[in-house]
């Protein structure tokens, strides 16, 4: 562990009221006032933070137990809009102002990933085995782009400026495409085993990759050269997420830990867990994050939505 001052040493774990079973995803609203989660049993739930009684939360009408992925729209477009992807080939655009689903997008794919462009103009929906669809939210009748990946697709991210798309594949590579031309730019040969997850530095400087080979790698976004490898894991990585200022990366694997590294590579904090992490998201304005979990079989523990703050 680094000798660097641990800014997370006084953080506490705060569990929300949760009865929906295994947590599928967690997402923060763009202003950080709402934390939203989806699970295996029951509708999507949000908690409004900063007032008494927030741990109970509110259910979202029209968003039921089949929601796999969640993403709040950036404030540059419409921060009141929540995208919710079901595994059954639909994406719902839920409006906080009306408290209801405003539009339904049809993908004809088993949705496994959901990402807004930073401008909020485009929404990317990915399928593990069937590639990506990109929708223009001004006209959602059909995707403006549909494309397949080279092999099974594990994760997808936009660059901060919206000019590039990164697709992480089962082959261990990151395929890089230009936007909106969708021309193939390069292949980042990130890992020998499956590349399971991606993280994009909000400063636009670093791309993080996490793999089934139990390593995290940090890549220079200018030329996609390898900056450093972080080998401090014992099982496949499932999440690599940057803090809002780009200084820290939180990662989760099956080690029953969430590790926090500085972008320079130093390990600054370990959060010991009793449950497997199934979702992870940094707060958009503070050095805090939320994570969801599932309980190992026969453990007797209950899945949870937790804020580390």
Tab-separated table of N, CA and C in Angstrom, residues 31-94:
chain	number	residue	atom	x	y	z
A	31	UNK	N	-26.376	15.562	-11.485
A	31	UNK	CA	-26.091	16.481	-10.384
A	31	UNK	C	-25.689	15.763	-9.106
A	32	UNK	N	-25.732	14.420	-9.117
A	32	UNK	CA	-25.326	13.646	-7.951
A	32	UNK	C	-26.357	13.566	-6.846
A	33	UNK	N	-27.551	14.115	-7.066
A	33	UNK	CA	-28.577	14.102	-6.028
A	33	UNK	C	-29.368	12.805	-5.971
A	34	UNK	N	-29.363	12.045	-7.060
A	34	UNK	CA	-30.103	10.795	-7.123
A	34	UNK	C	-29.156	9.628	-7.389
A	35	UNK	N	-29.335	8.561	-6.635
A	35	UNK	CA	-28.690	7.285	-6.926
A	35	UNK	C	-29.780	6.310	-7.337
A	36	UNK	N	-29.582	5.644	-8.469
A	36	UNK	CA	-30.587	4.749	-9.026
A	36	UNK	C	-30.005	3.355	-9.155
A	37	UNK	N	-30.824	2.333	-8.883
A	37	UNK	CA	-30.354	0.949	-8.965
A	37	UNK	C	-31.431	0.058	-9.564
A	38	UNK	N	-30.982	-0.987	-10.262
A	38	UNK	CA	-31.889	-2.013	-10.781
A	38	UNK	C	-31.469	-3.360	-10.231
A	39	UNK	N	-32.435	-4.270	-10.118
A	39	UNK	CA	-32.137	-5.577	-9.546
A	39	UNK	C	-32.993	-6.678	-10.133
A	40	UNK	N	-32.776	-7.878	-9.622
A	40	UNK	CA	-33.427	-9.062	-10.166
A	40	UNK	C	-34.887	-9.190	-9.755
A	41	UNK	N	-35.268	-8.550	-8.655
A	41	UNK	CA	-36.611	-8.732	-8.117
A	41	UNK	C	-37.269	-7.387	-7.845
A	42	UNK	N	-38.049	-6.930	-8.787
A	42	UNK	CA	-38.795	-5.714	-8.521
A	42	UNK	C	-38.304	-4.533	-9.324
A	43	UNK	N	-39.022	-3.404	-9.234
A	43	UNK	CA	-38.751	-2.256	-10.093
A	43	UNK	C	-37.471	-1.507	-9.727
A	44	UNK	N	-37.042	-0.656	-10.662
A	44	UNK	CA	-35.911	0.240	-10.440
A	44	UNK	C	-36.244	1.180	-9.285
A	45	UNK	N	-35.232	1.490	-8.476
A	45	UNK	CA	-35.434	2.333	-7.294
A	45	UNK	C	-34.391	3.445	-7.279
A	46	UNK	N	-34.806	4.652	-6.839
A	46	UNK	CA	-33.889	5.785	-6.681
A	46	UNK	C	-33.964	6.336	-5.273
A	47	UNK	N	-32.818	6.858	-4.824
A	47	UNK	CA	-32.727	7.524	-3.527
A	47	UNK	C	-32.278	8.954	-3.744
A	48	UNK	N	-33.020	9.895	-3.171
A	48	UNK	CA	-32.625	11.300	-3.236
A	48	UNK	C	-31.799	11.595	-1.989
A	49	UNK	N	-30.567	11.979	-2.194
A	49	UNK	CA	-29.641	12.146	-1.083
A	49	UNK	C	-29.732	13.549	-0.497
A	50	UNK	N	-29.249	13.665	0.735
A	50	UNK	CA	-29.171	14.967	1.373
A	50	UNK	C	-30.388	15.373	2.148
A	51	UNK	N	-31.313	14.425	2.412
A	51	UNK	CA	-32.457	14.746	3.256
A	51	UNK	C	-32.816	13.506	4.068
A	52	UNK	N	-33.501	13.702	5.165
A	52	UNK	CA	-33.835	12.580	6.028
A	52	UNK	C	-34.704	11.551	5.346
A	53	UNK	N	-34.500	10.273	5.704
A	53	UNK	CA	-35.319	9.200	5.182
A	53	UNK	C	-34.953	8.741	3.794
A	54	UNK	N	-33.778	9.191	3.282
A	54	UNK	CA	-33.431	8.868	1.904
A	54	UNK	C	-33.154	7.388	1.692
A	55	UNK	N	-32.927	6.642	2.743
A	55	UNK	CA	-32.543	5.238	2.562
A	55	UNK	C	-33.696	4.373	2.042
A	56	UNK	N	-34.940	4.813	2.193
A	56	UNK	CA	-36.059	4.026	1.692
A	56	UNK	C	-36.138	4.082	0.169
A	57	UNK	N	-36.005	5.261	-0.397
A	57	UNK	CA	-36.020	5.410	-1.846
A	57	UNK	C	-37.417	5.354	-2.434
A	58	UNK	N	-37.486	5.585	-3.743
A	58	UNK	CA	-38.744	5.594	-4.479
A	58	UNK	C	-38.635	4.674	-5.689
A	59	UNK	N	-39.720	3.973	-5.988
A	59	UNK	CA	-39.741	3.090	-7.151
A	59	UNK	C	-40.102	3.879	-8.416
A	60	UNK	N	-39.554	3.436	-9.545
A	60	UNK	CA	-39.818	4.077	-10.827
A	60	UNK	C	-40.951	3.351	-11.544
A	61	UNK	N	-42.034	4.056	-11.779
A	61	UNK	CA	-43.165	3.459	-12.478
A	61	UNK	C	-42.768	3.122	-13.916
A	62	UNK	N	-43.097	1.920	-14.335
A	62	UNK	CA	-42.824	1.504	-15.702
A	62	UNK	C	-41.486	0.838	-15.914
A	63	UNK	N	-40.622	0.861	-14.906
A	63	UNK	CA	-39.305	0.214	-15.019
A	63	UNK	C	-39.285	-0.971	-14.059
A	64	UNK	N	-39.486	-2.163	-14.613
A	64	UNK	CA	-39.699	-3.355	-13.791
A	64	UNK	C	-38.414	-4.148	-13.606
A	65	UNK	N	-38.557	-5.407	-13.244
A	65	UNK	CA	-37.420	-6.216	-12.817
A	65	UNK	C	-36.539	-6.716	-13.954
A	66	UNK	N	-36.892	-6.404	-15.201
A	66	UNK	CA	-36.057	-6.897	-16.312
A	66	UNK	C	-35.012	-5.875	-16.752
A	67	UNK	N	-34.780	-4.805	-15.980
A	67	UNK	CA	-33.830	-3.761	-16.346
A	67	UNK	C	-32.410	-4.182	-15.968
A	68	UNK	N	-31.558	-4.289	-16.991
A	68	UNK	CA	-30.178	-4.733	-16.796
A	68	UNK	C	-29.203	-3.576	-16.608
A	69	UNK	N	-29.403	-2.467	-17.341
A	69	UNK	CA	-28.449	-1.362	-17.327
A	69	UNK	C	-29.168	-0.029	-17.193
A	70	UNK	N	-28.479	0.922	-16.513
A	70	UNK	CA	-29.025	2.247	-16.257
A	70	UNK	C	-27.995	3.305	-16.640
A	71	UNK	N	-28.466	4.463	-17.134
A	71	UNK	CA	-27.564	5.572	-17.432
A	71	UNK	C	-28.356	6.869	-17.448
A	72	UNK	N	-28.012	7.797	-16.552
A	72	UNK	CA	-28.620	9.125	-16.564
A	72	UNK	C	-27.971	9.966	-17.649
A	73	UNK	N	-28.771	10.738	-18.355
A	73	UNK	CA	-28.280	11.597	-19.420
A	73	UNK	C	-27.416	12.722	-18.838
A	74	UNK	N	-26.325	13.082	-19.503
A	74	UNK	CA	-25.513	14.214	-19.044
A	74	UNK	C	-26.315	15.512	-19.046
A	75	UNK	N	-25.934	16.472	-18.186
A	75	UNK	CA	-26.692	17.730	-18.077
A	75	UNK	C	-26.579	18.595	-19.316
A	76	UNK	N	-25.587	18.315	-20.180
A	76	UNK	CA	-25.435	19.086	-21.412
A	76	UNK	C	-26.631	18.920	-22.341
A	77	UNK	N	-27.397	17.836	-22.163
A	77	UNK	CA	-28.593	17.619	-22.987
A	77	UNK	C	-29.856	17.686	-22.130
A	78	UNK	N	-30.050	16.714	-21.266
A	78	UNK	CA	-31.248	16.677	-20.426
A	78	UNK	C	-30.976	15.776	-19.235
A	79	UNK	N	-30.532	16.372	-18.133
A	79	UNK	CA	-30.177	15.608	-16.942
A	79	UNK	C	-31.345	14.946	-16.255
A	80	UNK	N	-32.582	15.200	-16.722
A	80	UNK	CA	-33.760	14.570	-16.126
A	80	UNK	C	-34.108	13.232	-16.776
A	81	UNK	N	-33.336	12.842	-17.783
A	81	UNK	CA	-33.659	11.664	-18.575
A	81	UNK	C	-32.814	10.468	-18.128
A	82	UNK	N	-33.493	9.378	-17.784
A	82	UNK	CA	-32.833	8.131	-17.402
A	82	UNK	C	-33.054	7.092	-18.490
A	83	UNK	N	-31.964	6.536	-19.018
A	83	UNK	CA	-32.061	5.426	-19.963
A	83	UNK	C	-31.969	4.123	-19.182
A	84	UNK	N	-32.875	3.200	-19.478
A	84	UNK	CA	-32.927	1.912	-18.773
A	84	UNK	C	-33.068	0.810	-19.810
A	85	UNK	N	-32.066	-0.060	-19.879
A	85	UNK	CA	-32.037	-1.111	-20.897
A	85	UNK	C	-32.479	-2.438	-20.311
A	86	UNK	N	-33.436	-3.069	-20.968
A	86	UNK	CA	-33.839	-4.410	-20.577
A	86	UNK	C	-33.073	-5.420	-21.415
A	87	UNK	N	-32.933	-6.620	-20.883
A	87	UNK	CA	-32.282	-7.683	-21.643
A	87	UNK	C	-33.138	-8.074	-22.846
A	88	UNK	N	-34.421	-7.796	-22.747
A	88	UNK	CA	-35.375	-8.198	-23.785
A	88	UNK	C	-35.545	-7.130	-24.863
A	89	UNK	N	-34.437	-6.595	-25.374
A	89	UNK	CA	-34.410	-5.861	-26.645
A	89	UNK	C	-35.091	-4.493	-26.620
A	90	UNK	N	-35.237	-3.879	-25.450
A	90	UNK	CA	-35.816	-2.546	-25.382
A	90	UNK	C	-34.991	-1.644	-24.468
A	91	UNK	N	-35.006	-0.352	-24.793
A	91	UNK	CA	-34.430	0.672	-23.931
A	91	UNK	C	-35.518	1.699	-23.664
A	92	UNK	N	-35.721	2.015	-22.383
A	92	UNK	CA	-36.766	2.960	-21.992
A	92	UNK	C	-36.120	4.279	-21.586
A	93	UNK	N	-36.686	5.385	-22.068
A	93	UNK	CA	-36.255	6.712	-21.658
A	93	UNK	C	-37.278	7.246	-20.665
A	94	UNK	N	-36.871	7.283	-19.402
A	94	UNK	CA	-37.757	7.645	-18.290
A	94	UNK	C	-37.468	9.081	-17.895
